[in-house]
Coordinates of C-alpha atoms and ligand atoms in Angstrom, one line a residue:
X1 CA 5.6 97.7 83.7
X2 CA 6.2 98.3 80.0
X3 CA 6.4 94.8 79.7
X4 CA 3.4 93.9 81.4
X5 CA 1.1 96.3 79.4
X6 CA 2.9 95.1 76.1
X7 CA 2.2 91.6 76.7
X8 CA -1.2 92.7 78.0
X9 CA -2.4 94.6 74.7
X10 CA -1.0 91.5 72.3
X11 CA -3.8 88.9 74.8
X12 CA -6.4 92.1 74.3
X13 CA -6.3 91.9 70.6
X14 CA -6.0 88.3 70.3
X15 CA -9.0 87.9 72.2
X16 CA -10.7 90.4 70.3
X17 CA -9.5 88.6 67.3
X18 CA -11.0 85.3 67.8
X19 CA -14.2 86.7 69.5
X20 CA -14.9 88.2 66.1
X21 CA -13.9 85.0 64.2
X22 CA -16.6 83.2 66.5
X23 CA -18.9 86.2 66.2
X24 CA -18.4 85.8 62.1
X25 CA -18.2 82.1 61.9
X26 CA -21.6 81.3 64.0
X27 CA -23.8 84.0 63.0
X28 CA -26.8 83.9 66.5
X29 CA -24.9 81.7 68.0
X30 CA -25.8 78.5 65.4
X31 CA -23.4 75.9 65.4
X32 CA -22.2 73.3 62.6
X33 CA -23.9 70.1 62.0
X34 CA -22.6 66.9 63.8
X35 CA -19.7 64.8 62.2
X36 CA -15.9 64.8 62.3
X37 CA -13.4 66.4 59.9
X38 CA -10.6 63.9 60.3
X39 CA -7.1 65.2 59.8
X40 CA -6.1 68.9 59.0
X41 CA -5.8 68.8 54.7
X42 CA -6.9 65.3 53.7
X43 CA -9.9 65.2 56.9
X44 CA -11.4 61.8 55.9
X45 CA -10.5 61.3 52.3
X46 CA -9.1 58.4 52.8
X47 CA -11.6 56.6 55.0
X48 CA -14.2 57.4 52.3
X49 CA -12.0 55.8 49.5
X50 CA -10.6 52.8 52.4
X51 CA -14.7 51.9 52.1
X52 CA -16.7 52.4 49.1
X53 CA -18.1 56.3 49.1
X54 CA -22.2 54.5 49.6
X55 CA -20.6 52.6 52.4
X56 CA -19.1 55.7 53.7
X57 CA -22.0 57.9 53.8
X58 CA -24.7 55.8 54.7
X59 CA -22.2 54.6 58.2
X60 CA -22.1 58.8 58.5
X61 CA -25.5 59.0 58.2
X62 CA -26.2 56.2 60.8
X63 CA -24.1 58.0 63.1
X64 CA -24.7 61.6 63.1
X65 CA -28.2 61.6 61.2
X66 CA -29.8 63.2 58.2
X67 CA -27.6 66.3 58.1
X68 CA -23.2 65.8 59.1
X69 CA -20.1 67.2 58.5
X70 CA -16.9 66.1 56.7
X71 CA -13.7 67.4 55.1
X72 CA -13.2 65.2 51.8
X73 CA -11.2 66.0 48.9
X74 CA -9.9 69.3 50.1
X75 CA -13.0 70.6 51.1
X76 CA -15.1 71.1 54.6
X77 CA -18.8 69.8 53.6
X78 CA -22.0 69.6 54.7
X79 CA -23.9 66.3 53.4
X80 CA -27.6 65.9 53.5
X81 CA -29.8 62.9 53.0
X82 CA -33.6 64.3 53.7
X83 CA -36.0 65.2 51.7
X84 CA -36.8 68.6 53.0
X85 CA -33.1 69.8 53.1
X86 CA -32.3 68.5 49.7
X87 CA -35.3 70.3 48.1
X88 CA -33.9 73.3 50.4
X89 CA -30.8 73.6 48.8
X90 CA -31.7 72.6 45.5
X91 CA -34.8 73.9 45.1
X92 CA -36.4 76.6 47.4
X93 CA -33.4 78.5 48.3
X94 CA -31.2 77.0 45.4
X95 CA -29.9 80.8 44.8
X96 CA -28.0 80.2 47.8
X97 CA -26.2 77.5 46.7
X98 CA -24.0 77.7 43.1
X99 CA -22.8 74.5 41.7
X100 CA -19.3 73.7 42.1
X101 CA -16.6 71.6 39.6
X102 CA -13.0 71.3 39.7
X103 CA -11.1 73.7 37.9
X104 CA -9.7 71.4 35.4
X105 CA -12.8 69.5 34.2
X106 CA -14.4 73.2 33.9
X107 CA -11.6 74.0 31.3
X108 CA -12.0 70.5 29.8
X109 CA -15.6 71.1 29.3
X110 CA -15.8 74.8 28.4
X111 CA -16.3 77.2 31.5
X112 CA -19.4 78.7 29.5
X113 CA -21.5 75.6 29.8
X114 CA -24.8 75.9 31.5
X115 CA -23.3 73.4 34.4
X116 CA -20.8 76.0 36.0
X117 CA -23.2 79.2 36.0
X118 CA -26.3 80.5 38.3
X119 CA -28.6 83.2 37.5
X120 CA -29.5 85.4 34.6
X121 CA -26.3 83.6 32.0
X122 CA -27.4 79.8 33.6
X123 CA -31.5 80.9 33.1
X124 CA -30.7 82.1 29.3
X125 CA -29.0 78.8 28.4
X126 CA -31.3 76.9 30.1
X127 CA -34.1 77.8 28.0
X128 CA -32.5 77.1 24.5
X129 CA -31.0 73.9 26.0
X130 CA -34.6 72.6 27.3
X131 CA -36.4 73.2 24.2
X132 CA -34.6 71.3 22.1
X133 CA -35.4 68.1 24.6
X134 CA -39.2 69.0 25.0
X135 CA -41.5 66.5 24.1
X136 CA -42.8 68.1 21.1
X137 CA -39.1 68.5 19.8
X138 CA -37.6 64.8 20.3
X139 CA -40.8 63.2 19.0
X140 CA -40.1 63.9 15.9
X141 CA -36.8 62.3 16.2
X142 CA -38.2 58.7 17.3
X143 CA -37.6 57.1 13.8
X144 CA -33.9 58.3 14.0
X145 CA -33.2 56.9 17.5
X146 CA -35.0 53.5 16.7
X147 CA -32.9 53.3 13.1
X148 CA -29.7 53.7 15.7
X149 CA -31.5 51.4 18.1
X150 CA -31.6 48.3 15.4
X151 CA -28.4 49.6 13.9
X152 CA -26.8 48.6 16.9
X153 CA -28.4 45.8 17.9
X154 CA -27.9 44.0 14.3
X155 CA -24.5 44.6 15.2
X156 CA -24.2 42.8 18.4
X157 CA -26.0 39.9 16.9
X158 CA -24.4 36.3 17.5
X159 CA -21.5 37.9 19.9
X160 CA -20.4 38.9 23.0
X161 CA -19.9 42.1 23.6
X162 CA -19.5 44.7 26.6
X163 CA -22.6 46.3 26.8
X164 CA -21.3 49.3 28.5
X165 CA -19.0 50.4 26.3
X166 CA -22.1 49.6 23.2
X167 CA -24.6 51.1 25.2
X168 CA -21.8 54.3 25.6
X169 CA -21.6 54.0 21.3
X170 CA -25.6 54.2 20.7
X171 CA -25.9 57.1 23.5
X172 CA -23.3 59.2 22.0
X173 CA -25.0 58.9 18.8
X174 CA -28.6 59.5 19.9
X175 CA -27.1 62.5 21.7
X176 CA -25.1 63.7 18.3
X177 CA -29.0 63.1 16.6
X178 CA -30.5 65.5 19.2
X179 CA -28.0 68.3 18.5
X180 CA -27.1 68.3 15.2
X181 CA -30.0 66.2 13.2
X182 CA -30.2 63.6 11.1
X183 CA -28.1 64.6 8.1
X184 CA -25.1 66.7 9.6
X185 CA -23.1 64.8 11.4
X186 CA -22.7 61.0 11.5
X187 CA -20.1 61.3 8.7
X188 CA -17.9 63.9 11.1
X189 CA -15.3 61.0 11.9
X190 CA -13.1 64.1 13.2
X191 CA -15.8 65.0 15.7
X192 CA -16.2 61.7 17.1
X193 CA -12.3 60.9 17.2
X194 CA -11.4 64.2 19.0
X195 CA -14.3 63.3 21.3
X196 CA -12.4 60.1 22.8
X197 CA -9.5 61.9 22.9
X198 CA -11.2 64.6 25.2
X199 CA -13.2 61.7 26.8
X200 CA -10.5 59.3 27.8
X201 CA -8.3 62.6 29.5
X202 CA -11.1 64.0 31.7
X203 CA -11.0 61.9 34.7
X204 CA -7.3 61.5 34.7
X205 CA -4.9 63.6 36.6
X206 CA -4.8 67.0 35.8
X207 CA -1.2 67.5 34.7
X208 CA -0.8 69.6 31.6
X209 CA 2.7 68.4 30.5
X210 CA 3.3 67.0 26.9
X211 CA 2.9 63.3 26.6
X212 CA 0.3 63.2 29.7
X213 CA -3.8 61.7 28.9
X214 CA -4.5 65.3 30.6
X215 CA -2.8 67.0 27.8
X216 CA -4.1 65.2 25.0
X217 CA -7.0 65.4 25.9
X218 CA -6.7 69.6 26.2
X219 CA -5.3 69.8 22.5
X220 CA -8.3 67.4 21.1
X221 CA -10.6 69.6 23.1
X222 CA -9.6 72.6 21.2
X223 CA -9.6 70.6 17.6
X224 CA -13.1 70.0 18.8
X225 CA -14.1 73.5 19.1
X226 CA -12.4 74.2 15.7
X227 CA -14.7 71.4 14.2
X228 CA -17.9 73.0 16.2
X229 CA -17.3 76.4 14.8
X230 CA -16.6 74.7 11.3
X231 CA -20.2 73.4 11.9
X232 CA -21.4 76.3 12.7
X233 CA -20.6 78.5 9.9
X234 CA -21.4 75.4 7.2
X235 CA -25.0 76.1 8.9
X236 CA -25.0 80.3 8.8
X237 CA -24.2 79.4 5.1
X238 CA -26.4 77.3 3.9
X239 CA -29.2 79.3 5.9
X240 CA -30.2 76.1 8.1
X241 CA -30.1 78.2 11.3
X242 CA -33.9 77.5 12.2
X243 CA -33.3 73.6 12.9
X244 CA -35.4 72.5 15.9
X245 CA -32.2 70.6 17.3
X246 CA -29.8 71.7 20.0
X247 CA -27.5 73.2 17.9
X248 CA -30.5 75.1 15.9
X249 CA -31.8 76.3 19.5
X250 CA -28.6 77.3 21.0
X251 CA -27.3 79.8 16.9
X252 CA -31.1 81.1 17.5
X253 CA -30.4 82.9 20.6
X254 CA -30.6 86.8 19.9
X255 CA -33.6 87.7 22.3
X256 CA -34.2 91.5 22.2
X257 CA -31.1 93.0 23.9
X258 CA -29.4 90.1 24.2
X259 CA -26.8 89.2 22.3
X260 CA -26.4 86.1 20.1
X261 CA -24.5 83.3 22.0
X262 CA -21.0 83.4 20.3
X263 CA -19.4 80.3 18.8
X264 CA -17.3 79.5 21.8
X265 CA -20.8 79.6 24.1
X266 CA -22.1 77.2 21.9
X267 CA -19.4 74.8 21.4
X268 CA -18.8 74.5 25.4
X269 CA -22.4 73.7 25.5
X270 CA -22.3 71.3 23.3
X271 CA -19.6 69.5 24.3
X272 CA -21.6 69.7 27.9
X273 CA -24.3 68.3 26.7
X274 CA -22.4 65.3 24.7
X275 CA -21.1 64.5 28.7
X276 CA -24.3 64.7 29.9
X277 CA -25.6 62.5 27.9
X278 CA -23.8 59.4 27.2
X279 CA -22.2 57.9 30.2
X280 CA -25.3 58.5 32.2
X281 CA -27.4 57.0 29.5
X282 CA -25.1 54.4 29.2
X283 CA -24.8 52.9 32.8
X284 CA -28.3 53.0 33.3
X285 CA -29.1 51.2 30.2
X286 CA -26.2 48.8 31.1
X287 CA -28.2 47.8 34.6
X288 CA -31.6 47.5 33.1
X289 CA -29.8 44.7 30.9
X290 CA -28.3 43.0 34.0
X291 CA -31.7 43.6 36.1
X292 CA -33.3 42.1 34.0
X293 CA -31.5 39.2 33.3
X294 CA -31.4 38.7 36.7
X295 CA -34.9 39.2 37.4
X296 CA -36.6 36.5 34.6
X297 CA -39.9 37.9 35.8
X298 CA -39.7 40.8 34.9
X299 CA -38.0 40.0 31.8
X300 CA -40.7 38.2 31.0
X301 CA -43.4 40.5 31.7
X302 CA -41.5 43.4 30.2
X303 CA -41.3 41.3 26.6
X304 CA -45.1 40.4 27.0
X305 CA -45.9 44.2 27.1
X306 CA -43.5 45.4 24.2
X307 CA -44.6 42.3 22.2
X308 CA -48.4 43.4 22.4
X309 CA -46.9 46.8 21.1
X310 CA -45.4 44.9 18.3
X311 CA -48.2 42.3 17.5
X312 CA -50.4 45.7 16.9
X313 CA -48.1 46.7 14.0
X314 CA -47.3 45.2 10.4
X315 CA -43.9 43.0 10.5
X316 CA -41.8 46.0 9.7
X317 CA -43.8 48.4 11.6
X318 CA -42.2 51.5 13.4
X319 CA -42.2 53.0 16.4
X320 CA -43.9 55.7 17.5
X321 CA -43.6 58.5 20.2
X322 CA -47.5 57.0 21.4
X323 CA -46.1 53.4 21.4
X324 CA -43.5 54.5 23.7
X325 CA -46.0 56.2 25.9
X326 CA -47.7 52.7 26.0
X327 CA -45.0 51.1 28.3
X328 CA -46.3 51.6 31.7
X329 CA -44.2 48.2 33.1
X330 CA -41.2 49.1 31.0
X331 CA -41.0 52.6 32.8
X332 CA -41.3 51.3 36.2
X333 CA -39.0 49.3 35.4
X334 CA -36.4 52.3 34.4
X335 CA -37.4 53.7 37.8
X336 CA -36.5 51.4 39.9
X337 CA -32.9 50.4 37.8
X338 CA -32.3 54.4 38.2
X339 CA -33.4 53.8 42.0
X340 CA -31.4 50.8 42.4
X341 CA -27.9 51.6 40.4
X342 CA -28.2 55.6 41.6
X343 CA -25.7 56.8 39.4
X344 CA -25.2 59.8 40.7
X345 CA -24.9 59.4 43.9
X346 CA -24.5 62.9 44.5
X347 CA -23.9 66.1 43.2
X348 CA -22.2 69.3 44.9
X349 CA -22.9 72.9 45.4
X350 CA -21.3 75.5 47.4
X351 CA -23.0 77.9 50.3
X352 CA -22.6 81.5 48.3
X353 CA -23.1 83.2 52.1
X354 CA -23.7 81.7 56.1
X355 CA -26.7 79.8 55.6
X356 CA -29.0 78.8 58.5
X357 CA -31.1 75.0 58.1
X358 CA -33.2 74.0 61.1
X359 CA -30.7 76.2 64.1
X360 CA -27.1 74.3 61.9
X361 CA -24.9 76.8 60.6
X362 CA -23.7 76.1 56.6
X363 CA -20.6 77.7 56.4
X364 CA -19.9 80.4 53.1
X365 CA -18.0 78.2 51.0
X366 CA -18.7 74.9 52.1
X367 CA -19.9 72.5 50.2
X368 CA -22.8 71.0 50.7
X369 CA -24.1 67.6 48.9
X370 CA -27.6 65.9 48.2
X371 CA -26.9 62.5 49.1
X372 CA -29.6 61.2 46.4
X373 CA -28.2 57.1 47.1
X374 CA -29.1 57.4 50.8
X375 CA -32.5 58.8 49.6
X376 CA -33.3 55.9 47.2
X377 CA -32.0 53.4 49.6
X378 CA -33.6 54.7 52.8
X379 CA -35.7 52.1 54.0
X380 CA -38.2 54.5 55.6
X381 CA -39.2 55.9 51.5
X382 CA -38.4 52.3 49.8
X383 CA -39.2 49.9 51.7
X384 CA -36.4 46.5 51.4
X385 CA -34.4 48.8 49.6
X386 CA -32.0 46.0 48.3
X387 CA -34.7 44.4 46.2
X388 CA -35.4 45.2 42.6
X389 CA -39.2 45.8 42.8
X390 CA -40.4 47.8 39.7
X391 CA -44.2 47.2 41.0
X392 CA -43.1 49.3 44.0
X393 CA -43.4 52.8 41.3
X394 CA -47.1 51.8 40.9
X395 CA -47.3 53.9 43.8
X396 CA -45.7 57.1 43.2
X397 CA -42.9 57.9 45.5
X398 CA -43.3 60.6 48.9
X399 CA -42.0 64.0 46.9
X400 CA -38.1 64.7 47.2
X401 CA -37.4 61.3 47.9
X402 CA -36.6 60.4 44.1
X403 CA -34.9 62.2 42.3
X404 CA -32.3 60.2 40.1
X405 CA -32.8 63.2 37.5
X406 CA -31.9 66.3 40.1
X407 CA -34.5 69.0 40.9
X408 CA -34.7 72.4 40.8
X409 CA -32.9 75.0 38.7
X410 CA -30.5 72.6 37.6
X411 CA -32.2 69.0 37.4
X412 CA -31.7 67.1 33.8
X413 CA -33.6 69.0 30.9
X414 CA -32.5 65.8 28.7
X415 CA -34.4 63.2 30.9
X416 CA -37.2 62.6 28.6
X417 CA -34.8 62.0 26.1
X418 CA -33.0 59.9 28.4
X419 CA -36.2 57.6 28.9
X420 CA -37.2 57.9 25.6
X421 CA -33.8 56.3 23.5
X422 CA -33.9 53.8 26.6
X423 CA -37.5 52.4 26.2
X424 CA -36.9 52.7 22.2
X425 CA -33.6 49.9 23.4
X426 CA -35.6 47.6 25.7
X427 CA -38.4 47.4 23.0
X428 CA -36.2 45.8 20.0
X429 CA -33.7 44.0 22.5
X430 CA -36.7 41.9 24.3
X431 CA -39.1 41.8 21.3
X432 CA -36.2 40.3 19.3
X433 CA -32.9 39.2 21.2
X434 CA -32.1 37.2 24.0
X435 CA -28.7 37.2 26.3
X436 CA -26.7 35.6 28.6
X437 CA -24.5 37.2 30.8
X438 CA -20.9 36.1 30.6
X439 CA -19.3 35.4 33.9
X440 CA -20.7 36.2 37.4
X441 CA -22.0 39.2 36.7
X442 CA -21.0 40.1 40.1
X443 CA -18.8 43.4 41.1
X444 CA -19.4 46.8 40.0
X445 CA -16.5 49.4 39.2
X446 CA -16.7 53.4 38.2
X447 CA -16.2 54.4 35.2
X448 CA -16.9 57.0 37.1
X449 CA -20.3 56.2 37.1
X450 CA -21.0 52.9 38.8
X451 CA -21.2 49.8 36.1
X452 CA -21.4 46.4 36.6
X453 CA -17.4 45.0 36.5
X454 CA -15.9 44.8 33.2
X455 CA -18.8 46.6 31.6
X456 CA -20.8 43.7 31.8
X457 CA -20.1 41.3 29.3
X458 CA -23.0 39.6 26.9
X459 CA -23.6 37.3 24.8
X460 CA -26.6 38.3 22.9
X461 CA -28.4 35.9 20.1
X462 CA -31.2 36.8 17.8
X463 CA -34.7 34.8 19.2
X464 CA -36.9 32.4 16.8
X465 CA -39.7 33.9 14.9
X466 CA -42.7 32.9 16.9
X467 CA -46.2 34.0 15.4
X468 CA -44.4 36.2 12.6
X469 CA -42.7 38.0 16.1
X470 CA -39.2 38.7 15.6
Ligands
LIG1 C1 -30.3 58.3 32.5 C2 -29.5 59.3 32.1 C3 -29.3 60.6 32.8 C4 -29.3 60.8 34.2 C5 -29.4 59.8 35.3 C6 -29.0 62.2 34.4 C7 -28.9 62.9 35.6 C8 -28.7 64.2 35.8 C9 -28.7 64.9 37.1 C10 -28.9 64.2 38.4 C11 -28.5 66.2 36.8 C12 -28.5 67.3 37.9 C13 -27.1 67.5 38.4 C14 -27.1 68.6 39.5 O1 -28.1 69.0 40.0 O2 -26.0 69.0 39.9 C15 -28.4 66.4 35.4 C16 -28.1 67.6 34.8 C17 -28.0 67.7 33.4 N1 -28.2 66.8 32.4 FE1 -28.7 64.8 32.8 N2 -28.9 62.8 33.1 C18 -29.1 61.9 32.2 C19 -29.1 62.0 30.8 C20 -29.0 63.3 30.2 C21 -29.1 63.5 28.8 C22 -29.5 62.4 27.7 C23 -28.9 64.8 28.5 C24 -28.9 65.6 27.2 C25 -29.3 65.2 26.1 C26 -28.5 65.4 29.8 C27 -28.2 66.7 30.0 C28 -28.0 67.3 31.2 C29 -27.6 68.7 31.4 C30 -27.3 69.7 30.2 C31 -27.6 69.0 32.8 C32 -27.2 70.3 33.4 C33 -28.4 71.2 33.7 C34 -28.1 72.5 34.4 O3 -27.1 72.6 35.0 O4 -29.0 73.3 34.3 N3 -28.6 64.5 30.8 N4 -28.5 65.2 34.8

């Protein structure tokens, strides 16, 4: 009898134990979103790496729909690929979502940049990062970025080169212009040397033993911040604090109560914004080369407009911020490569509580993923997705279904930058330059950003003077 009421109780409290795992886990009864979470640990890690990650998503999406589960990379997730449910999480009820990194790139990086961090510390930062890339503050900077723009392509003239890993060299320096000015910091060999140290070690494996890329790269990312804070106090000294740049924006951050940012808050985010900047930059810029190579058209129509810009000037005339907001082709153009290339596919952030979308239950701390390639390839929003059509952005797109920059809280304050250091590119490199890719031209590889195989070799070749154009 003992027995039976022993053995009785332990099936009383393990029912009672997962009822109020069930009762927790589906709050009203909701359940999770279609999909399959492959094997216990891994789930489907390696089917998404058997197939190329696009390929893998957009087969899930085919499947299961709009809104599926997985279990990649350690972690049960919830993708999405609609326009409604990627403004939800990103924009209306983005408070209930915080953005989510590995461990090891946020030490790499510096855990006080803007990136890792929601609410009042991510709102603060937010504002002194965007108002050193408002319009009124990089306009001033346009002469700088085009001297870098001709600086580079003088350079490449009469070679081949391999236009990611140039395009990577001029976006790391407009990006050093837009936080530390013209005069600082293009003779801080240091700087830039402990950058590709830092660089080179943050998407290899995360093993902090001596000898290992990983390690390296930790050591050079503390030089860095030795160098930063060198920077820093050179500037306190010589009272030129009030600078409109990042770094300028970032040492003027008292604000009533608030304390100033330290010198560690500053540095990570500098070093944040230095990642930001240049690969993204860089890949894009790399496509719109191959595009439009690929595309003569286009290529052709995009020189005609920038040579009317040019034809309006004296032979050495500059730039200006209204000349670049003269470029209406060479935009569209710059829309539909970030369409096309996508590089981002997507980015991650992690349900803070249970979260309810349309009766499916999101899980507290799952992740959950805009798939922003599904959206820019969906046939329904882009029609013949495959096809590089810059004429189809004379139309502007449905809202939420392109948004190569992010949205919400934590979309990209340096896109006009972004668009502006590109157009200033495309105008000297058709209006003077021509190119031929070297090889097929076919493949892409991540680097980790997708870029056309071996970076795209070029060989690029100054054009004749026609009509005092060159
Ligand atoms: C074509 C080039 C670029 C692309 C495609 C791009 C794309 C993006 C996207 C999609 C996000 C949002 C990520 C998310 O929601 O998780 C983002 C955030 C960010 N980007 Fe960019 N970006 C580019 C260039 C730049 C440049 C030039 C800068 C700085 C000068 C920059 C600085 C940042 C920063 C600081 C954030 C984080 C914002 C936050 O967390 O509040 N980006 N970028």
């Amino acid at each position: 009898m003992m027995m039976f009421l022993a053995g009785f109780g332990i099936l009383l409290v393990a029912f009672l134990a997962v009822a109020v795992r069930l009762w927790r886990g589906k709050p009203s009864g909701m359940n999770l979103p279609p999909g399959s979470l492959g094997w216990p640990y891994i789930g489907e890690t390696l089917q998404m790496y058997s197939q190329n990650p696009n390929v893998f998503f957009a087969s899930k999406q085919t499947r299961y729909g709009n809104i599926f589960k997985t279990h990649i990379l350690g972690c049960p997730c919830i993708m999405i690929a609609s326009p409604e449910a990627a403004r939800f999480v990103l924009v209306n009820q983005a408070h209930l979502f915080k953005p989510t990194f590995p461990k090891s790139k946020e030490r790499m990086i510096g855990p006080q940049a803007l990136f890792f961090h929601q609410g009042d510390y991510h709102a603060r930062l937010r504002k002194l990062v965007q108002r050193s890339f408002l319009p009124e503050a990089i306009r001033s900077i346009v002469p700088d970025i085009e001297s870098l723009a001709l600086r580079a392509l003088d350079s490449w003239e009469g070679n081949t080169i391999n236009t990611f890993q140039e395009m990577k060299r001029y976006a790391f320096q407009v990006a050093l212009l837009s936080i530390f000015g013209p005069d600082e910091v293009f003779d801080r060999e240091d700087l830039k040397q402990s950058y590709y140290v830092v660089e080179k070690g943050y998407n290899s494996m995360p093993i902090n033993l001596p000898g290992t890329l990983f390690n390296k790269a930790m050591k050079a990312r503390k030089h860095l911040s030795e160098i930063l804070t060198q920077i820093i106090a050179a500037r306190r000294a010589n009272g030129k604090v009030m600078n409109k740049d990042l770094l300028g924006s970032l040492m003027q951050s008292k604000d009533g109560n608030l304390q100033a940012l330290t010198d560690e808050q500053i540095a990570d985010n500098i070093i944040g914004v230095i990642f930001a900047a240049q690969d993204t930059t860089a890949s894009v810029l790399t496509w719109i080369v191959k595009y439009l190579r690929d595309h003569p058209s286009f290529l052709q129509a995009v020189t005609t407009e920038q040579e009317a810009i040019r034809r309006a000037k004296d032979s050495d005339g500059h730039l200006t911020w209204e000349d670049t907001k003269n470029m209406p082709l060479t935009c569209r153009v710059i829309q539909e490569t970030l369409r096309m290339a996508t590089i981002l596919s997507f980015t991650f952030r992690e349900a803070v509580q249970d979260v309810e979308y349309k009766g499916y239950l999101i899980p507290k701390g799952w992740k959950v993923m805009p798939l922003f390639r599904n959206l820019h390839h969906s046939p329904e929003f882009f029609p013949d997705p495959q096809k590089f059509d810059p004429t189809r952005f004379e139309v502007p797109p449905k809202p939420n279904t392109f948004m190569p920059f992010g949205s919400g809280a934590h979309s990209c304050p340096g896109n006009e930058l972004a668009k502006l250091e590109m157009l200033i590119l495309v105008h000297h490199m058709t209006t003077k330059f021509r190119w031929d890719i070297v090889g097929t031209g076919s493949g892409i590889q991540y680097c980790p950003f997708p870029v056309p195989k071996d970076g795209l070799p070029i060989k690029i070749n100054r054009k004749k003077c026609v009509h005092g154009l060159c």
